């Protein structure tokens, strides 16, 4: 009986190490839940947008560069990405997400989560968060920086009753 309990305890301890979040040992900023800035050059802002759920390993970020013009600072969009923080045995991995202009469509107009049917499967779109940033807009030879809302989505698909799997991560670029 004692041997059984010792083996059981060892299995539980090993299991905890396998599923433990990577930030516990890696110190990787992408697996922490805080925004911060660097001094550059050029100065950059890293905005933590949110994660896919409580205790989830998928974190969503926005990287911006900070422009100082006319005595004011302005955050300008550079990239959106998600990070799978995995476990202590696997290093965090990043994937860049290209924002898509979706004016007037559900990713821009839905007040929160929404569902739809895609290829005869139920797809659940979960709003992770929204972040305001400025994006470049050109008319003729002039460049303007206009504010946009970037809405981050984590999408799950129901493959069979009660079985949900990650389907997609996306960022909708919506009018501010």
Tab-separated table of N, CA and C in Angstrom:
chain	number	residue	atom	x	y	z
A	1	UNK	N	0.827	-1.193	0.000
A	1	UNK	CA	0.000	0.000	0.000
A	1	UNK	C	0.870	1.254	0.000
A	2	UNK	N	1.936	1.224	0.785
A	2	UNK	CA	2.832	2.367	0.859
A	2	UNK	C	3.493	2.605	-0.502
A	3	UNK	N	3.891	1.533	-1.154
A	3	UNK	CA	4.524	1.646	-2.462
A	3	UNK	C	3.534	2.230	-3.474
A	4	UNK	N	2.293	1.783	-3.425
A	4	UNK	CA	1.261	2.298	-4.316
A	4	UNK	C	1.094	3.806	-4.125
A	5	UNK	N	1.035	4.270	-2.878
A	5	UNK	CA	0.880	5.694	-2.598
A	5	UNK	C	2.095	6.487	-3.060
A	6	UNK	N	3.279	5.930	-2.918
A	6	UNK	CA	4.494	6.604	-3.372
A	6	UNK	C	4.479	6.766	-4.887
A	7	UNK	N	4.107	5.712	-5.601
A	7	UNK	CA	4.034	5.768	-7.064
A	7	UNK	C	2.948	6.755	-7.496
A	8	UNK	N	1.797	6.728	-6.842
A	8	UNK	CA	0.712	7.643	-7.155
A	8	UNK	C	1.143	9.091	-6.944
A	9	UNK	N	1.821	9.370	-5.849
A	9	UNK	CA	2.306	10.711	-5.566
A	9	UNK	C	3.309	11.157	-6.628
A	10	UNK	N	4.190	10.268	-7.052
A	10	UNK	CA	5.168	10.591	-8.092
A	10	UNK	C	4.465	10.906	-9.408
A	11	UNK	N	3.434	10.152	-9.755
A	11	UNK	CA	2.692	10.391	-10.989
A	11	UNK	C	1.979	11.740	-10.935
A	12	UNK	N	1.377	12.047	-9.808
A	12	UNK	CA	0.688	13.329	-9.647
A	12	UNK	C	1.684	14.481	-9.754
A	13	UNK	N	2.838	14.359	-9.128
A	13	UNK	CA	3.855	15.413	-9.181
A	13	UNK	C	4.357	15.606	-10.606
A	14	UNK	N	4.605	14.530	-11.317
A	14	UNK	CA	5.056	14.619	-12.701
A	14	UNK	C	3.975	15.240	-13.575
A	15	UNK	N	2.745	14.855	-13.367
A	15	UNK	CA	1.633	15.433	-14.122
A	15	UNK	C	1.517	16.927	-13.898
A	16	UNK	N	1.726	17.377	-12.674
A	16	UNK	CA	1.667	18.808	-12.372
A	16	UNK	C	2.771	19.559	-13.101
A	17	UNK	N	3.939	18.964	-13.206
A	17	UNK	CA	5.036	19.602	-13.933
A	17	UNK	C	4.742	19.698	-15.416
A	18	UNK	N	4.120	18.695	-15.968
A	18	UNK	CA	3.842	18.678	-17.406
A	18	UNK	C	2.834	19.741	-17.780
A	19	UNK	N	1.815	19.946	-16.983
A	19	UNK	CA	0.770	20.900	-17.336
A	19	UNK	C	0.960	22.269	-16.702
A	20	UNK	N	2.008	22.466	-15.928
A	20	UNK	CA	2.251	23.765	-15.297
A	20	UNK	C	2.522	24.812	-16.370
A	21	UNK	N	2.034	26.027	-16.190
A	21	UNK	CA	2.284	27.077	-17.169
A	21	UNK	C	3.775	27.375	-17.293
A	22	UNK	N	4.193	27.723	-18.502
A	22	UNK	CA	5.606	27.967	-18.776
A	22	UNK	C	6.147	29.162	-18.022
A	23	UNK	N	5.303	30.156	-17.724
A	23	UNK	CA	5.827	31.335	-17.070
A	23	UNK	C	6.378	31.034	-15.686
A	24	UNK	N	6.001	29.909	-15.115
A	24	UNK	CA	6.496	29.565	-13.791
A	24	UNK	C	8.009	29.412	-13.776
A	25	UNK	N	8.602	28.993	-14.877
A	25	UNK	CA	10.044	28.819	-14.912
A	25	UNK	C	10.727	29.608	-16.012
A	26	UNK	N	10.007	29.935	-17.093
A	26	UNK	CA	10.683	30.554	-18.224
A	26	UNK	C	10.939	32.038	-18.021
A	27	UNK	N	10.051	32.753	-17.326
A	27	UNK	CA	10.186	34.193	-17.180
A	27	UNK	C	9.914	34.931	-18.477
A	28	UNK	N	9.336	34.298	-19.465
A	28	UNK	CA	9.049	34.898	-20.759
A	28	UNK	C	7.919	35.911	-20.591
A	29	UNK	N	8.177	37.176	-20.974
A	29	UNK	CA	7.172	38.224	-20.804
A	29	UNK	C	5.880	37.889	-21.528
A	30	UNK	N	5.944	37.140	-22.630
A	30	UNK	CA	4.749	36.834	-23.414
A	30	UNK	C	3.773	35.946	-22.660
A	31	UNK	N	4.239	35.286	-21.612
A	31	UNK	CA	3.358	34.411	-20.834
A	31	UNK	C	2.905	35.078	-19.538
A	32	UNK	N	3.257	36.336	-19.373
A	32	UNK	CA	2.786	37.092	-18.219
A	32	UNK	C	1.587	37.920	-18.653
A	33	UNK	N	0.809	38.349	-17.700
A	33	UNK	CA	-0.418	39.082	-18.009
A	33	UNK	C	-0.259	40.546	-17.643
A	34	UNK	N	0.671	41.201	-18.328
A	34	UNK	CA	0.891	42.616	-18.062
A	34	UNK	C	1.410	43.296	-19.317
A	35	UNK	N	1.013	44.547	-19.523
A	35	UNK	CA	1.500	45.341	-20.636
A	35	UNK	C	2.724	46.120	-20.180
A	36	UNK	N	3.584	46.476	-21.126
A	36	UNK	CA	4.775	47.247	-20.770
A	36	UNK	C	5.318	47.941	-22.012
A	37	UNK	N	6.270	48.849	-21.803
A	37	UNK	CA	6.910	49.574	-22.900
A	37	UNK	C	8.414	49.427	-22.788
A	38	UNK	N	9.090	49.611	-23.936
A	38	UNK	CA	10.549	49.631	-23.961
A	38	UNK	C	10.994	50.998	-24.467
A	39	UNK	N	12.248	51.342	-24.217
A	39	UNK	CA	12.734	52.666	-24.606
A	39	UNK	C	13.314	52.699	-26.005
A	40	UNK	N	13.473	51.558	-26.648
A	40	UNK	CA	13.885	51.523	-28.047
A	40	UNK	C	15.367	51.644	-28.254
A	41	UNK	N	15.831	52.136	-29.377
A	41	UNK	CA	15.043	52.762	-30.427
A	41	UNK	C	14.447	51.743	-31.397
A	42	UNK	N	13.295	51.993	-31.968
A	42	UNK	CA	12.317	52.979	-31.514
A	42	UNK	C	11.590	52.465	-30.267
A	43	UNK	N	11.031	53.365	-29.479
A	43	UNK	CA	10.267	52.899	-28.314
A	43	UNK	C	9.063	52.079	-28.740
A	44	UNK	N	8.777	51.014	-28.008
A	44	UNK	CA	7.660	50.133	-28.354
A	44	UNK	C	6.780	49.883	-27.150
A	45	UNK	N	5.528	49.608	-27.434
A	45	UNK	CA	4.575	49.226	-26.402
A	45	UNK	C	4.089	47.814	-26.683
A	46	UNK	N	3.996	47.003	-25.640
A	46	UNK	CA	3.495	45.641	-25.766
A	46	UNK	C	2.237	45.547	-24.912
A	47	UNK	N	1.096	45.441	-25.570
A	47	UNK	CA	-0.178	45.426	-24.864
A	47	UNK	C	-0.733	44.020	-24.732
A	48	UNK	N	-0.875	43.573	-23.482
A	48	UNK	CA	-1.525	42.283	-23.236
A	48	UNK	C	-3.016	42.490	-23.433
A	49	UNK	N	-3.614	41.760	-24.373
A	49	UNK	CA	-5.032	41.919	-24.695
A	49	UNK	C	-5.885	40.982	-23.858
A	50	UNK	N	-5.436	39.748	-23.674
A	50	UNK	CA	-6.188	38.782	-22.882
A	50	UNK	C	-5.725	37.372	-23.182
A	51	UNK	N	-6.421	36.416	-22.571
A	51	UNK	CA	-6.109	35.008	-22.822
A	51	UNK	C	-7.400	34.257	-23.088
A	52	UNK	N	-7.250	33.048	-23.609
A	52	UNK	CA	-8.409	32.315	-24.114
A	52	UNK	C	-9.338	31.783	-23.032
A	53	UNK	N	-8.974	31.860	-21.781
A	53	UNK	CA	-9.834	31.425	-20.694
A	53	UNK	C	-9.053	31.348	-19.392
A	54	UNK	N	-9.746	31.145	-18.270
A	54	UNK	CA	-9.056	31.044	-16.979
A	54	UNK	C	-8.031	29.905	-16.996
A	55	UNK	N	-6.802	30.216	-16.622
A	55	UNK	CA	-5.755	29.215	-16.586
A	55	UNK	C	-5.281	28.775	-17.962
A	56	UNK	N	-5.743	29.461	-19.022
A	56	UNK	CA	-5.407	29.057	-20.390
A	56	UNK	C	-3.985	29.434	-20.753
A	57	UNK	N	-3.424	28.664	-21.669
A	57	UNK	CA	-2.043	28.883	-22.087
A	57	UNK	C	-1.926	29.770	-23.323
A	58	UNK	N	-3.043	30.166	-23.954
A	58	UNK	CA	-2.984	31.007	-25.150
A	58	UNK	C	-3.210	32.459	-24.757
A	59	UNK	N	-2.171	33.287	-24.969
A	59	UNK	CA	-2.214	34.706	-24.624
A	59	UNK	C	-2.167	35.528	-25.904
A	60	UNK	N	-2.920	36.633	-25.926
A	60	UNK	CA	-3.012	37.490	-27.103
A	60	UNK	C	-2.380	38.847	-26.819
A	61	UNK	N	-1.587	39.347	-27.799
A	61	UNK	CA	-0.791	40.567	-27.629
A	61	UNK	C	-0.909	41.490	-28.833
A	62	UNK	N	-0.617	42.778	-28.588
A	62	UNK	CA	-0.441	43.759	-29.656
A	62	UNK	C	0.898	44.442	-29.426
A	63	UNK	N	1.664	44.571	-30.501
A	63	UNK	CA	2.924	45.312	-30.444
A	63	UNK	C	2.732	46.617	-31.206
A	64	UNK	N	3.123	47.723	-30.583
A	64	UNK	CA	2.981	49.034	-31.203
A	64	UNK	C	4.300	49.783	-31.091
A	65	UNK	N	4.535	50.695	-31.999
A	65	UNK	CA	5.664	51.585	-31.801
A	65	UNK	C	5.101	52.925	-31.384
A	66	UNK	N	5.866	53.632	-30.576
A	66	UNK	CA	5.391	54.878	-29.974
A	66	UNK	C	6.001	56.045	-30.723
A	67	UNK	N	5.142	56.891	-31.263
A	67	UNK	CA	5.574	58.056	-32.026
A	67	UNK	C	5.454	59.298	-31.144
A	68	UNK	N	6.491	60.110	-31.146
A	68	UNK	CA	6.472	61.376	-30.409
A	68	UNK	C	6.516	62.509	-31.419
A	69	UNK	N	5.357	63.118	-31.669
A	69	UNK	CA	5.263	64.233	-32.612
A	69	UNK	C	4.467	65.353	-31.981
A	70	UNK	N	4.882	66.569	-32.228
A	70	UNK	CA	4.168	67.765	-31.746
A	70	UNK	C	3.938	67.732	-30.244
A	71	UNK	N	4.877	67.181	-29.497
A	71	UNK	CA	4.779	67.168	-28.044
A	71	UNK	C	3.829	66.136	-27.471
A	72	UNK	N	3.284	65.261	-28.300
A	72	UNK	CA	2.398	64.212	-27.796
A	72	UNK	C	2.926	62.847	-28.237
A	73	UNK	N	2.474	61.833	-27.543
A	73	UNK	CA	2.852	60.470	-27.932
A	73	UNK	C	1.616	59.763	-28.485
A	74	UNK	N	1.862	58.879	-29.436
A	74	UNK	CA	0.776	58.150	-30.073
A	74	UNK	C	1.234	56.714	-30.323
A	75	UNK	N	0.383	55.763	-29.948
A	75	UNK	CA	0.699	54.352	-30.179
A	75	UNK	C	0.236	53.980	-31.589
A	76	UNK	N	1.165	53.404	-32.380
A	76	UNK	CA	0.864	53.038	-33.760
A	76	UNK	C	1.040	51.535	-33.935
A	77	UNK	N	0.017	50.924	-34.503
A	77	UNK	CA	-0.026	49.470	-34.643
A	77	UNK	C	1.168	48.939	-35.429
A	78	UNK	N	1.766	47.862	-34.915
A	78	UNK	CA	2.828	47.185	-35.645
A	78	UNK	C	2.464	45.732	-35.945
A	79	UNK	N	2.062	44.980	-34.931
A	79	UNK	CA	1.691	43.588	-35.181
A	79	UNK	C	0.790	43.052	-34.065
A	80	UNK	N	0.017	42.039	-34.403
A	80	UNK	CA	-0.803	41.315	-33.427
A	80	UNK	C	-0.283	39.884	-33.411
A	81	UNK	N	-0.267	39.272	-32.230
A	81	UNK	CA	0.187	37.890	-32.169
A	81	UNK	C	-0.412	37.168	-30.988
A	82	UNK	N	-0.382	35.831	-31.071
A	82	UNK	CA	-0.814	34.990	-29.961
A	82	UNK	C	0.369	34.140	-29.557
A	83	UNK	N	0.387	33.759	-28.293
A	83	UNK	CA	1.484	32.955	-27.759
A	83	UNK	C	0.898	31.746	-27.057
A	84	UNK	N	1.377	30.569	-27.439
A	84	UNK	CA	1.003	29.353	-26.726
A	84	UNK	C	2.088	29.127	-25.686
A	85	UNK	N	1.720	29.292	-24.421
A	85	UNK	CA	2.705	29.217	-23.350
A	85	UNK	C	3.043	27.788	-22.957
A	86	UNK	N	2.278	26.812	-23.424
A	86	UNK	CA	2.628	25.407	-23.241
A	86	UNK	C	2.878	25.011	-21.803
A	87	UNK	N	3.968	24.286	-21.593
A	87	UNK	CA	4.334	23.816	-20.262
A	87	UNK	C	5.828	24.016	-20.079
A	88	UNK	N	6.343	23.601	-18.942
A	88	UNK	CA	7.766	23.803	-18.673
A	88	UNK	C	8.651	22.983	-19.592
A	89	UNK	N	8.110	21.993	-20.266
A	89	UNK	CA	8.896	21.168	-21.170
A	89	UNK	C	8.937	21.712	-22.595
A	90	UNK	N	8.055	22.662	-22.914
A	90	UNK	CA	7.992	23.225	-24.248
A	90	UNK	C	8.088	24.736	-24.147
A	91	UNK	N	9.000	25.363	-24.892
A	91	UNK	CA	9.117	26.822	-24.828
A	91	UNK	C	7.895	27.487	-25.461
A	92	UNK	N	7.585	28.719	-25.049
A	92	UNK	CA	6.463	29.446	-25.647
A	92	UNK	C	6.688	29.656	-27.146
A	93	UNK	N	5.618	29.563	-27.908
A	93	UNK	CA	5.698	29.790	-29.352
A	93	UNK	C	4.727	30.888	-29.753
A	94	UNK	N	5.177	31.774	-30.644
A	94	UNK	CA	4.361	32.897	-31.112
A	94	UNK	C	3.875	32.664	-32.528
A	95	UNK	N	2.686	33.179	-32.805
A	95	UNK	CA	2.133	33.161	-34.155
A	95	UNK	C	1.582	34.542	-34.451
A	96	UNK	N	2.038	35.142	-35.540
A	96	UNK	CA	1.548	36.458	-35.937
A	96	UNK	C	0.140	36.302	-36.510
A	97	UNK	N	-0.740	37.228	-36.153
A	97	UNK	CA	-2.112	37.244	-36.661
A	97	UNK	C	-2.281	38.524	-37.477
A	98	UNK	N	-2.622	38.396	-38.743
A	98	UNK	CA	-2.821	39.564	-39.601
A	98	UNK	C	-4.243	40.085	-39.416
A	99	UNK	N	-4.387	41.340	-38.961
A	99	UNK	CA	-5.738	41.901	-38.804
A	99	UNK	C	-6.454	42.012	-40.148
A	100	UNK	N	-7.762	41.785	-40.114
A	100	UNK	CA	-8.592	41.845	-41.324
A	100	UNK	C	-9.641	42.940	-41.120
A	101	UNK	N	-9.764	43.826	-42.104
A	101	UNK	CA	-10.755	44.890	-42.058
A	101	UNK	C	-12.138	44.283	-42.238
A	102	UNK	N	-13.007	44.372	-41.224
A	102	UNK	CA	-14.322	43.722	-41.248
A	102	UNK	C	-15.442	44.672	-40.828
A	103	UNK	N	-15.433	45.884	-41.337
A	103	UNK	CA	-16.440	46.879	-41.005
A	103	UNK	C	-17.847	46.335	-41.256
A	104	UNK	N	-18.725	46.448	-40.252
A	104	UNK	CA	-20.120	46.053	-40.394
A	104	UNK	C	-20.385	44.566	-40.279
A	105	UNK	N	-19.384	43.744	-40.057
A	105	UNK	CA	-19.571	42.308	-39.928
A	105	UNK	C	-19.493	41.897	-38.460
A	106	UNK	N	-19.987	40.696	-38.103
A	106	UNK	CA	-20.058	40.286	-36.695
A	106	UNK	C	-18.769	40.472	-35.868
A	107	UNK	N	-17.578	40.206	-36.405
A	107	UNK	CA	-16.403	40.426	-35.560
A	107	UNK	C	-16.236	41.879	-35.110
A	108	UNK	N	-16.837	42.825	-35.853
A	108	UNK	CA	-16.772	44.236	-35.460
A	108	UNK	C	-18.028	44.704	-34.736
A	109	UNK	N	-19.168	44.065	-35.010
A	109	UNK	CA	-20.432	44.562	-34.466
A	109	UNK	C	-20.951	43.765	-33.270
A	110	UNK	N	-20.504	42.532	-33.092
A	110	UNK	CA	-21.005	41.714	-31.975
A	110	UNK	C	-20.576	42.335	-30.649
A	111	UNK	N	-21.516	42.462	-29.701
A	111	UNK	CA	-21.155	43.043	-28.406
A	111	UNK	C	-20.280	42.120	-27.563
A	112	UNK	N	-20.196	40.867	-27.933
A	112	UNK	CA	-19.401	39.891	-27.185
A	112	UNK	C	-19.320	38.609	-27.988
A	113	UNK	N	-19.272	37.488	-27.297
A	113	UNK	CA	-19.169	36.185	-27.956
A	113	UNK	C	-20.364	35.952	-28.877
A	114	UNK	N	-20.134	35.185	-29.949
A	114	UNK	CA	-21.233	34.793	-30.827
A	114	UNK	C	-20.901	33.448	-31.459
A	115	UNK	N	-21.912	32.780	-31.968
A	115	UNK	CA	-21.740	31.455	-32.588
A	115	UNK	C	-22.359	31.469	-33.980
A	116	UNK	N	-21.874	30.559	-34.823
A	116	UNK	CA	-22.416	30.393	-36.164
A	116	UNK	C	-22.148	28.961	-36.614
A	117	UNK	N	-22.762	28.575	-37.713
A	117	UNK	CA	-22.536	27.249	-38.275
A	117	UNK	C	-21.623	27.406	-39.489
A	118	UNK	N	-20.513	26.648	-39.480
A	118	UNK	CA	-19.550	26.656	-40.575
A	118	UNK	C	-19.290	25.208	-40.968
A	119	UNK	N	-19.529	24.881	-42.222
A	119	UNK	CA	-19.333	23.506	-42.711
A	119	UNK	C	-20.058	22.484	-41.832
A	120	UNK	N	-21.303	22.788	-41.493
A	120	UNK	CA	-22.155	21.903	-40.679
A	120	UNK	C	-21.625	21.673	-39.268
A	121	UNK	N	-20.764	22.545	-38.774
A	121	UNK	CA	-20.235	22.454	-37.403
A	121	UNK	C	-20.557	23.757	-36.674
A	122	UNK	N	-20.814	23.668	-35.377
A	122	UNK	CA	-21.037	24.864	-34.572
A	122	UNK	C	-19.673	25.471	-34.254
A	123	UNK	N	-19.539	26.767	-34.535
A	123	UNK	CA	-18.297	27.488	-34.278
A	123	UNK	C	-18.598	28.589	-33.268
A	124	UNK	N	-17.837	28.607	-32.186
A	124	UNK	CA	-18.023	29.561	-31.093
A	124	UNK	C	-16.881	30.575	-31.117
A	125	UNK	N	-17.227	31.842	-31.360
A	125	UNK	CA	-16.235	32.923	-31.409
A	125	UNK	C	-16.221	33.613	-30.042
A	126	UNK	N	-15.084	33.602	-29.395
A	126	UNK	CA	-14.965	34.203	-28.061
A	126	UNK	C	-14.129	35.471	-28.144
A	127	UNK	N	-14.730	36.578	-27.728
A	127	UNK	CA	-14.032	37.866	-27.742
A	127	UNK	C	-13.026	37.894	-26.597
A	128	UNK	N	-11.757	37.988	-26.941
A	128	UNK	CA	-10.686	38.028	-25.944
A	128	UNK	C	-10.530	39.436	-25.402
A	129	UNK	N	-10.585	40.413	-26.285
A	129	UNK	CA	-10.441	41.802	-25.858
A	129	UNK	C	-10.342	42.728	-27.056
A	130	UNK	N	-10.396	44.017	-26.769
A	130	UNK	CA	-10.312	45.053	-27.798
A	130	UNK	C	-9.227	46.036	-27.393
A	131	UNK	N	-8.446	46.474	-28.369
A	131	UNK	CA	-7.401	47.455	-28.094
A	131	UNK	C	-7.414	48.506	-29.194
A	132	UNK	N	-7.346	49.771	-28.801
A	132	UNK	CA	-7.334	50.890	-29.742
A	132	UNK	C	-5.887	51.195	-30.126
A	133	UNK	N	-5.648	51.380	-31.425
A	133	UNK	CA	-4.327	51.776	-31.904
A	133	UNK	C	-4.511	52.542	-33.204
A	134	UNK	N	-3.458	53.195	-33.649
A	134	UNK	CA	-3.515	53.971	-34.883
A	134	UNK	C	-2.868	53.196	-36.019
A	135	UNK	N	-3.495	53.259	-37.210
A	135	UNK	CA	-2.971	52.577	-38.389
A	135	UNK	C	-2.794	53.584	-39.513
A	136	UNK	N	-1.837	53.284	-40.369
A	136	UNK	CA	-1.498	54.167	-41.466
A	136	UNK	C	-2.587	54.178	-42.536
A	137	UNK	N	-2.886	55.381	-43.016
A	137	UNK	CA	-3.858	55.568	-44.087
A	137	UNK	C	-3.257	56.593	-45.044
A	138	UNK	N	-3.228	56.273	-46.332
A	138	UNK	CA	-2.598	57.171	-47.302
A	138	UNK	C	-3.619	57.688	-48.315
A	139	UNK	N	-3.523	58.978	-48.561
A	139	UNK	CA	-4.321	59.618	-49.617
A	139	UNK	C	-3.332	60.429	-50.443
A	140	UNK	N	-3.254	60.079	-51.714
A	140	UNK	CA	-2.272	60.747	-52.571
A	140	UNK	C	-0.873	60.479	-52.032
A	141	UNK	N	-0.112	61.517	-51.805
A	141	UNK	CA	1.231	61.369	-51.246
A	141	UNK	C	1.275	61.613	-49.754
A	142	UNK	N	0.104	61.811	-49.122
A	142	UNK	CA	0.069	62.132	-47.684
A	142	UNK	C	-0.246	60.893	-46.855
A	143	UNK	N	0.379	60.822	-45.686
A	143	UNK	CA	0.140	59.717	-44.754
A	143	UNK	C	-0.562	60.253	-43.518
A	144	UNK	N	-1.616	59.561	-43.118
A	144	UNK	CA	-2.362	59.911	-41.914
A	144	UNK	C	-2.416	58.680	-41.014
A	145	UNK	N	-2.518	58.920	-39.731
A	145	UNK	CA	-2.635	57.821	-38.752
A	145	UNK	C	-4.004	57.923	-38.107
A	146	UNK	N	-4.873	56.954	-38.420
A	146	UNK	CA	-6.252	56.973	-37.936
A	146	UNK	C	-6.452	55.923	-36.851
A	147	UNK	N	-7.314	56.226	-35.859
A	147	UNK	CA	-7.564	55.251	-34.792
A	147	UNK	C	-8.474	54.115	-35.268
A	148	UNK	N	-8.148	52.884	-34.838
A	148	UNK	CA	-8.928	51.689	-35.139
A	148	UNK	C	-9.040	50.851	-33.878
A	149	UNK	N	-10.139	50.135	-33.776
A	149	UNK	CA	-10.279	49.142	-32.708
A	149	UNK	C	-9.852	47.797	-33.273
A	150	UNK	N	-8.951	47.133	-32.571
A	150	UNK	CA	-8.521	45.795	-32.953
A	150	UNK	C	-9.190	44.824	-31.982
A	151	UNK	N	-10.076	43.968	-32.507
A	151	UNK	CA	-10.830	43.029	-31.678
A	151	UNK	C	-10.261	41.622	-31.864
A	152	UNK	N	-9.819	41.027	-30.777
A	152	UNK	CA	-9.157	39.721	-30.794
A	152	UNK	C	-10.176	38.615	-30.522
A	153	UNK	N	-10.146	37.558	-31.358
A	153	UNK	CA	-11.100	36.452	-31.262
A	153	UNK	C	-10.378	35.117	-31.139
A	154	UNK	N	-10.883	34.276	-30.258
A	154	UNK	CA	-10.418	32.892	-30.095
A	154	UNK	C	-11.613	32.023	-30.477
A	155	UNK	N	-11.440	31.186	-31.509
A	155	UNK	CA	-12.571	30.449	-32.065
A	155	UNK	C	-12.432	28.954	-31.827
A	156	UNK	N	-13.505	28.361	-31.319
A	156	UNK	CA	-13.567	26.922	-31.065
A	156	UNK	C	-14.614	26.298	-31.978
A	157	UNK	N	-14.391	25.037	-32.363
A	157	UNK	CA	-15.340	24.313	-33.201
A	157	UNK	C	-15.791	23.054	-32.467
A	158	UNK	N	-17.087	22.772	-32.535
A	158	UNK	CA	-17.618	21.555	-31.925
A	158	UNK	C	-17.546	20.435	-32.957
A	159	UNK	N	-16.584	19.527	-32.756
A	159	UNK	CA	-16.405	18.427	-33.702
A	159	UNK	C	-17.409	17.307	-33.485
A	160	UNK	N	-17.819	17.101	-32.247
A	160	UNK	CA	-18.877	16.149	-31.910
A	160	UNK	C	-19.502	16.669	-30.615
A	161	UNK	N	-20.681	16.196	-30.247
A	161	UNK	CA	-21.350	16.736	-29.057
A	161	UNK	C	-20.432	16.757	-27.823
A	162	UNK	N	-20.261	17.956	-27.287
A	162	UNK	CA	-19.451	18.119	-26.075
A	162	UNK	C	-17.950	18.173	-26.295
A	163	UNK	N	-17.486	18.041	-27.535
A	163	UNK	CA	-16.048	18.051	-27.828
A	163	UNK	C	-15.714	19.309	-28.631
A	164	UNK	N	-15.030	20.253	-27.981
A	164	UNK	CA	-14.653	21.516	-28.606
A	164	UNK	C	-13.146	21.539	-28.806
A	165	UNK	N	-12.713	22.007	-29.986
A	165	UNK	CA	-11.288	22.136	-30.270
A	165	UNK	C	-11.010	23.527	-30.821
A	166	UNK	N	-9.752	23.981	-30.628
A	166	UNK	CA	-9.358	25.274	-31.171
A	166	UNK	C	-9.495	25.222	-32.679
A	167	UNK	N	-10.062	26.278	-33.264
A	167	UNK	CA	-10.295	26.331	-34.695
A	167	UNK	C	-9.514	27.464	-35.349
A	168	UNK	N	-9.470	28.624	-34.688
A	168	UNK	CA	-8.832	29.779	-35.302
A	168	UNK	C	-8.598	30.874	-34.272
A	169	UNK	N	-7.618	31.716	-34.554
A	169	UNK	CA	-7.388	32.959	-33.812
A	169	UNK	C	-7.415	34.066	-34.858
A	170	UNK	N	-8.106	35.157	-34.564
A	170	UNK	CA	-8.187	36.221	-35.555
A	170	UNK	C	-8.254	37.575	-34.868
A	171	UNK	N	-7.945	38.610	-35.666
A	171	UNK	CA	-8.036	39.987	-35.199
A	171	UNK	C	-8.819	40.757	-36.250
A	172	UNK	N	-9.905	41.386	-35.818
A	172	UNK	CA	-10.722	42.205	-36.708
A	172	UNK	C	-10.321	43.664	-36.520
A	173	UNK	N	-10.086	44.339	-37.635
A	173	UNK	CA	-9.752	45.776	-37.620
A	173	UNK	C	-11.060	46.526	-37.863
A	174	UNK	N	-11.522	47.255	-36.846
A	174	UNK	CA	-12.846	47.872	-36.879
A	174	UNK	C	-12.738	49.387	-36.680
A	175	UNK	N	-13.676	50.145	-37.272
A	175	UNK	CA	-13.652	51.592	-37.080
A	175	UNK	C	-13.749	51.955	-35.590
A	176	UNK	N	-12.979	52.964	-35.200
A	176	UNK	CA	-12.992	53.401	-33.800
A	176	UNK	C	-14.201	54.264	-33.517
